Structures are given as C-alpha cells and as structure tokens.
Tab-separated table of C-alpha atoms in Angstrom:
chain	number	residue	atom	x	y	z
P	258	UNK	CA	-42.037	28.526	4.657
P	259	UNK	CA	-42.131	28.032	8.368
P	260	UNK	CA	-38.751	27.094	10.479
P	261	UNK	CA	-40.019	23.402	10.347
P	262	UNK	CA	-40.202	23.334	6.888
P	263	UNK	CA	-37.330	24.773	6.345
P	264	UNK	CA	-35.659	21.941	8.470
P	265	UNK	CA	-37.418	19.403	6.861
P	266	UNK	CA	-36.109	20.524	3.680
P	267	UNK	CA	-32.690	20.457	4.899
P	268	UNK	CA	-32.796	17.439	6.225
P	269	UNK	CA	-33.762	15.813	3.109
P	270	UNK	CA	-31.884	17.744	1.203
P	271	UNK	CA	-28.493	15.993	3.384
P	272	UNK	CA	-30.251	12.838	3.312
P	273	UNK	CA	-30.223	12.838	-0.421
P	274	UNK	CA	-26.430	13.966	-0.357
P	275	UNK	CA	-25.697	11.007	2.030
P	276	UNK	CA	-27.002	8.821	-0.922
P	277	UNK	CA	-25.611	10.276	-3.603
P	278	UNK	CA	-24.230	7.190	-5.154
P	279	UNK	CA	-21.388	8.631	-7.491
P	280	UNK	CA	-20.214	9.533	-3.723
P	281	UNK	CA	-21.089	6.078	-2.065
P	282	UNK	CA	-19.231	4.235	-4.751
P	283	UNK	CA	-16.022	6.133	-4.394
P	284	UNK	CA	-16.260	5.833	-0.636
P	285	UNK	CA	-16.558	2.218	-1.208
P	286	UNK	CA	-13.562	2.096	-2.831
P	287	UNK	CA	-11.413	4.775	-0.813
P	288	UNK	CA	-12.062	2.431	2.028
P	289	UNK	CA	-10.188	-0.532	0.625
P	290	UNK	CA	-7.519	2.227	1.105
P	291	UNK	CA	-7.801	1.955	4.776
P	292	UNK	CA	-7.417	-1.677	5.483
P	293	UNK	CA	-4.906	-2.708	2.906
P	294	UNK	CA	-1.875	-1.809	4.369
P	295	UNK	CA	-3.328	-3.051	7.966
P	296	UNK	CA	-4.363	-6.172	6.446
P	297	UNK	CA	-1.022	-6.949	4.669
P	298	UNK	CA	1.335	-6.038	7.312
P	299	UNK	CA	-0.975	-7.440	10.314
P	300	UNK	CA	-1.025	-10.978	8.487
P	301	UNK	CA	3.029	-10.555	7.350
P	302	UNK	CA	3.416	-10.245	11.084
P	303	UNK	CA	1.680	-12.858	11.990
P	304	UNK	CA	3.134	-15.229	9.290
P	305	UNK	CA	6.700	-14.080	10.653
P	306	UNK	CA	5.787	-14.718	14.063
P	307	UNK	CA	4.844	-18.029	13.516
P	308	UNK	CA	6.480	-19.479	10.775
P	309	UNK	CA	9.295	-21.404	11.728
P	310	UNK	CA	12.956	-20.663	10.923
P	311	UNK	CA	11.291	-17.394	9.740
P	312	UNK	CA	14.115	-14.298	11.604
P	313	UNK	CA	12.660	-10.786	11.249
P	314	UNK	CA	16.646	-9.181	11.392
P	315	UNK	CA	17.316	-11.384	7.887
P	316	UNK	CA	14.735	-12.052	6.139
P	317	UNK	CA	12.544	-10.266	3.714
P	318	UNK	CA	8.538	-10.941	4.073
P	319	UNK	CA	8.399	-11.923	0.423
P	320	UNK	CA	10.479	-15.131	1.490
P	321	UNK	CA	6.986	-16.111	3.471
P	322	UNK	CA	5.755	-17.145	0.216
P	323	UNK	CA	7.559	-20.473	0.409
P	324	UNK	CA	7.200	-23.422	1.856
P	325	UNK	CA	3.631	-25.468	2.956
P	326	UNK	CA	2.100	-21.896	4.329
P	327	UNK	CA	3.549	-19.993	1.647
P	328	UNK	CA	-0.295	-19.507	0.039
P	329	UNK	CA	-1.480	-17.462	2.805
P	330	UNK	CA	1.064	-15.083	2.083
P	331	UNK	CA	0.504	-15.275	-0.981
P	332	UNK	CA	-3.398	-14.480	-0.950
P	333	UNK	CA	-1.857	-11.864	1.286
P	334	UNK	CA	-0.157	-10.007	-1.971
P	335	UNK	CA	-3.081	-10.919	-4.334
P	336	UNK	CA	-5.999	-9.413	-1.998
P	337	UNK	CA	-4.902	-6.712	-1.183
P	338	UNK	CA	-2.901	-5.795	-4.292
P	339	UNK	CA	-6.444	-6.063	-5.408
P	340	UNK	CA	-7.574	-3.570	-2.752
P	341	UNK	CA	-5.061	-1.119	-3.610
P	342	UNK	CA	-6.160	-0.735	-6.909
P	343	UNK	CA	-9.409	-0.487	-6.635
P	344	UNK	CA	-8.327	2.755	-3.793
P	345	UNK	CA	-6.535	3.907	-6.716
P	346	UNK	CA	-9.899	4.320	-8.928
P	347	UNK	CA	-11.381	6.016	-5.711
P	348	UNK	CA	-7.912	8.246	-5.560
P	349	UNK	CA	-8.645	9.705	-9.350
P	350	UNK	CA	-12.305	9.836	-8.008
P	351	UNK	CA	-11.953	11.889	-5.214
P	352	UNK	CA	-9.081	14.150	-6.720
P	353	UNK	CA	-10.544	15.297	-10.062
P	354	UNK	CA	-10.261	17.861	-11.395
P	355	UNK	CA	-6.635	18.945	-10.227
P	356	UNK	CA	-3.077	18.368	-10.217
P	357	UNK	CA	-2.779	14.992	-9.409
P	358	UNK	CA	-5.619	13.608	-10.567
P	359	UNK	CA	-4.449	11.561	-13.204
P	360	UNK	CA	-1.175	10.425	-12.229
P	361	UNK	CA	-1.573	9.872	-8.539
P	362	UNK	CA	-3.806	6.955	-9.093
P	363	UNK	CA	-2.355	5.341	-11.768
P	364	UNK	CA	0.670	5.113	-9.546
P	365	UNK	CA	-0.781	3.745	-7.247
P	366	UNK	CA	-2.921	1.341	-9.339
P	367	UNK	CA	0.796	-0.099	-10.906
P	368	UNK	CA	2.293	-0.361	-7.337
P	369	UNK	CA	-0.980	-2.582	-6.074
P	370	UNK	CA	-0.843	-4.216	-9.411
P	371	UNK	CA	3.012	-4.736	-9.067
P	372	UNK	CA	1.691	-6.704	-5.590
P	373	UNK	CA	-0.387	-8.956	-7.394
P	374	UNK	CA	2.158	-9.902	-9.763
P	375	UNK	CA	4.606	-10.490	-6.535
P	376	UNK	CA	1.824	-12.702	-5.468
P	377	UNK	CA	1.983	-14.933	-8.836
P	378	UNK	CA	5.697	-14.788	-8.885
P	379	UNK	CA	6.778	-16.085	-5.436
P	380	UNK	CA	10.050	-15.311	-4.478
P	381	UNK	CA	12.907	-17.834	-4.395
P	382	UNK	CA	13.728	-19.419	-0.808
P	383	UNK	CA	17.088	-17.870	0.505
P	384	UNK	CA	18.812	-17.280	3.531
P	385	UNK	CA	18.162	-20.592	5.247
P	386	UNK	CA	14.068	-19.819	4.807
P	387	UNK	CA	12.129	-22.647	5.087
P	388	UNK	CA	13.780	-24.159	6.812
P	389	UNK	CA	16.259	-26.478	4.907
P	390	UNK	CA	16.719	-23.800	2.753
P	391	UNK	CA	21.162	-23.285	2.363
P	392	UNK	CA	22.310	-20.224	4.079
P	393	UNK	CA	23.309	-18.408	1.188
P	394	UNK	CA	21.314	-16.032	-1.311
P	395	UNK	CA	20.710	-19.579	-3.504
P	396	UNK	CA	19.481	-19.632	-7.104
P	397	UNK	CA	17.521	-17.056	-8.761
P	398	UNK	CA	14.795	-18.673	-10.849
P	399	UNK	CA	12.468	-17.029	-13.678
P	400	UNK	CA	9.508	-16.614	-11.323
P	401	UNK	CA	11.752	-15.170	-8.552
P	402	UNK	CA	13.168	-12.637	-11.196
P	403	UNK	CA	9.672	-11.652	-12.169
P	404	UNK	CA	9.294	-11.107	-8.705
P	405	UNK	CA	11.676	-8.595	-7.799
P	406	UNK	CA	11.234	-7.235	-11.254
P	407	UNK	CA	7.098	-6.222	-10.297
P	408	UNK	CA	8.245	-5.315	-7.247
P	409	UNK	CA	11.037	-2.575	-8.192
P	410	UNK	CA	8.426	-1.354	-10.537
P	411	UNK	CA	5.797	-1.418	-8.057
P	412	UNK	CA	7.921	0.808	-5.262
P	413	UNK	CA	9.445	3.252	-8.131
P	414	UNK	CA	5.490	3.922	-8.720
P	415	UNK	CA	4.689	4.471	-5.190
P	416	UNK	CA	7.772	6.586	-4.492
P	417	UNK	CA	6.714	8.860	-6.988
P	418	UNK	CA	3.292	9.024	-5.965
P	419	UNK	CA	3.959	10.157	-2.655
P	420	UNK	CA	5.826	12.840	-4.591
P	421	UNK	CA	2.830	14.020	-6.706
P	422	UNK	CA	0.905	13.572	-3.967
P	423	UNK	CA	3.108	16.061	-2.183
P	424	UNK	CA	2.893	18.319	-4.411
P	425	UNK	CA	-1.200	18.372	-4.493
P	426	UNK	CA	-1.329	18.959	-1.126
P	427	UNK	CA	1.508	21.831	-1.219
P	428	UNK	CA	-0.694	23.703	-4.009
P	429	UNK	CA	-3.964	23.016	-1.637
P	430	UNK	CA	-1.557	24.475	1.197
P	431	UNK	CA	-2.424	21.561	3.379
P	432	UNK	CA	1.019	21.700	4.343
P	433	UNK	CA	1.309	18.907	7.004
P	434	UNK	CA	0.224	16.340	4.665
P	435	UNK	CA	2.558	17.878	1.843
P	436	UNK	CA	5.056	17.270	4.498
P	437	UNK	CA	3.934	13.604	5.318
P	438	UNK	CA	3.898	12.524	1.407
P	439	UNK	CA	7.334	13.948	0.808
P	440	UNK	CA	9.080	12.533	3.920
P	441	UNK	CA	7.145	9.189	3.098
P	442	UNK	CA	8.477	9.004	-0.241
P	443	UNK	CA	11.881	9.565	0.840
P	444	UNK	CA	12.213	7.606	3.976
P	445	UNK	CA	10.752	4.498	1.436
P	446	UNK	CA	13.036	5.164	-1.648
P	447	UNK	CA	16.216	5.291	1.082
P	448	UNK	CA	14.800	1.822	2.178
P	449	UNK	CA	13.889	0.442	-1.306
P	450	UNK	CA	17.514	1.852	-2.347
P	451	UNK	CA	19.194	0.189	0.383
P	452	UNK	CA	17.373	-3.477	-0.170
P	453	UNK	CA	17.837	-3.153	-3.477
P	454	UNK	CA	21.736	-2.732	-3.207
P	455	UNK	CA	22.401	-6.419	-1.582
P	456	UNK	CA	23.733	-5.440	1.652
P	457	UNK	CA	21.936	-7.934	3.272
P	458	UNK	CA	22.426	-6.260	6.897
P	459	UNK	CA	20.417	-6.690	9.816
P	460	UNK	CA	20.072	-2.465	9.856
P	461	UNK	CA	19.239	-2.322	6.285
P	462	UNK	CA	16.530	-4.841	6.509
P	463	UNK	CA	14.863	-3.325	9.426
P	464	UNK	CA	15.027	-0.097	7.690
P	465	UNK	CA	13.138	-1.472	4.759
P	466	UNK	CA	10.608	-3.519	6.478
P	467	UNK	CA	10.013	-0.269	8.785
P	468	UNK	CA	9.524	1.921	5.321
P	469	UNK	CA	7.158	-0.833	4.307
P	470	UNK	CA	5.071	0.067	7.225
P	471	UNK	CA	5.280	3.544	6.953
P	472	UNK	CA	4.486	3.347	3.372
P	473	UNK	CA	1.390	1.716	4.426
P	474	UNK	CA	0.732	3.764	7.271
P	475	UNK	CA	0.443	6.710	4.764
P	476	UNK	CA	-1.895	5.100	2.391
P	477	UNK	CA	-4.167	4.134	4.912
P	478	UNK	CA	-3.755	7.753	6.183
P	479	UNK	CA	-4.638	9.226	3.094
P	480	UNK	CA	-7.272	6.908	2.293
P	481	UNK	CA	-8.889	8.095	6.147
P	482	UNK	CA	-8.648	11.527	4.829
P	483	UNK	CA	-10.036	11.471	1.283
P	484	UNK	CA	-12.874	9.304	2.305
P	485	UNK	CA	-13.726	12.008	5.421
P	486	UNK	CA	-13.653	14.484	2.443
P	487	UNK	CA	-15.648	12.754	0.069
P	488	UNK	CA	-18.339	12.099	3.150
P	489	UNK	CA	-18.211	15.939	3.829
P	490	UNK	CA	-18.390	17.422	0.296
C-alpha cells in the first residue's frame, strides 16, 4: 500500500467515525446540554428586566410566571426542562460503562423534569409581583404548592448529581472538574437551603439566584466537555 493509500484509507476511515450515528445522536442530545441553562437564564433576565414591578433583590424568577407575560416564562421552564432531559439521555450515553452512568442522568433527567412540572404549576404571585399583588408572602394555592414541591425535588436531584458527578471525575483523576462538581453542588445546596428557609433577604436571594446560574453554568460546562469527548472518541 503506497503512502496515498494509506491516507486515503485513513481518511475514510475518520470520515466514517464522524458519521457514526450512535455518536451523532448522543451529540445531538449532549448539545441541548449547552444551551439550556443559557437559554433559561438569558430569557429570566430579560423577563426581569422588563417586566414591570419585577425587583431582582426580592423576588424569585418563578414569580415571572404571573401576570399577562407570565407564559413566556413559562415556555421558559417547559422548553428547556425538556432540553435538560433529553442531555440527561446523552449524559448515560456518553458515560457508560462506569460509575456514574446510571445515576448521574437520571438525576438530572428528574431535576429537568422537576422544571417542567414548575412550568405547569406556576407559582403563586407574592411580594407585591405583578404588580397589584399585596406586599406580603399572600396565599399558597394547590398549584403553587406543587410548585415548590417539583422544585425541591428537582434541586435535591441536581445537588446530588453534581456529587456523583464529582466523584466520576475524582476516579477518572480529572481533578479540576471533580473540584468544579463538588463546589457546584455545595455552593447550590447552601443557596437552595437558604431559599428554602423563608428568610426572604435581599443577600439570601441573590445568593440563590447566583447558585442558579452557577448551577447552569456547570451543566452547560459539562455538556461542552462530554460532547468534545464524544466528537474525539
């Protein structure tokens, strides 16, 4: 075989890999990975920015629900609750075999379906949002208990995802991204913890909406990474 050939051959032979399509499928679905998080906290912004009566310092993005925009935020949970699961069938995809495997993406799977279900079951309007809304916490109806139900179920799963995920990348001895899950998962559950308690502080809210991003950050992160893998393998 001369040196042409043998180039040829390779060439194909990469081709063919690059069309493998067990691998395109769970590239497909790795990259829904990478824009979730972007997508949902790029349109909360927005929402917040614009919606009037809206205050970043008091109120929750789940309140954005409400009120005569209140769909888009709501399409904002379903879609890409939707995404996230479907990156959690590329997660099992791309980890098997190995530790992790299983329960990483079923984690994750619950916590994007845990965003659908926040989706269906809008929160209640508190806080003085919309605007008209009294100042206090208000009323707590069945479809706003559902709601913070799904949610706490939701963020429990993720929290413990980062954890397994953590622990994956510690046996791999990628150790900077063992580092990243683990801080992840306990930067959010500090910021779940303290939203969950009632406070109702400027500081604590902040600190939840900013482990909100950073939980989404790391998805997206890890979705970057396993689909750069899965391109290279």
């Amino acid at each position: 075989m001369t040196a042409q050939q043998a180039t040829s051959v390779a060439d194909g032979a990469e081709a063919g890999a690059g069309c493998d399509p067990a691998t395109s499928v769970t590239k497909t679905l790795l990259a829904y990975g990478v824009i979730a998080g972007p997508i949902y906290v790029l349109v909360s912004v927005i929402e917040g920015l614009t919606r009037e009566g809206f205050d970043f310092s008091r109120h929750a993005w789940s309140l954005l629900a409400n009120g005569d925009f209140g769909w888009i935020h709501v399409a904002d949970l379903v879609v890409t609750g939707l995404m996230t699961v479907a990156f959690a069938v590329g997660l099992g995809r791309a980890l098997r075999p190995g530790l992790g495997a299983t329960w990483a993406p079923r984690l994750v799977g619950a916590y994007g379906a845990s965003m659908v279900a926040a989706g269906a079951f809008r929160a209640d309007p508190a806080l003085g949002f919309p605007t008209g809304t009294p100042a206090g916490a208000g009323e707590v109806s069945w479809h706003g208990t559902l709601h913070f139900v799904s949610g706490g179920i939701g963020f429990a799963c993720l929290i413990v995802a980062c954890f397994v995920m953590g622990a994956r990348f510690g046996r791999d001895g990628r150790r900077g991204w063992a580092a990243f899950s683990r801080i992840t998962g306990v930067l959010f559950f500090a910021g779940f913890a303290g939203i969950a308690s009632g406070g109702g502080s400027v500081w604590i809210n902040l600190a939840f909406t900013a482990a909100v991003v950073l939980v989404c950050a790391w998805i997206s992160a890890l979705a970057v990474h396993l689909y750069r893998r899965a391109a290279h393998s």
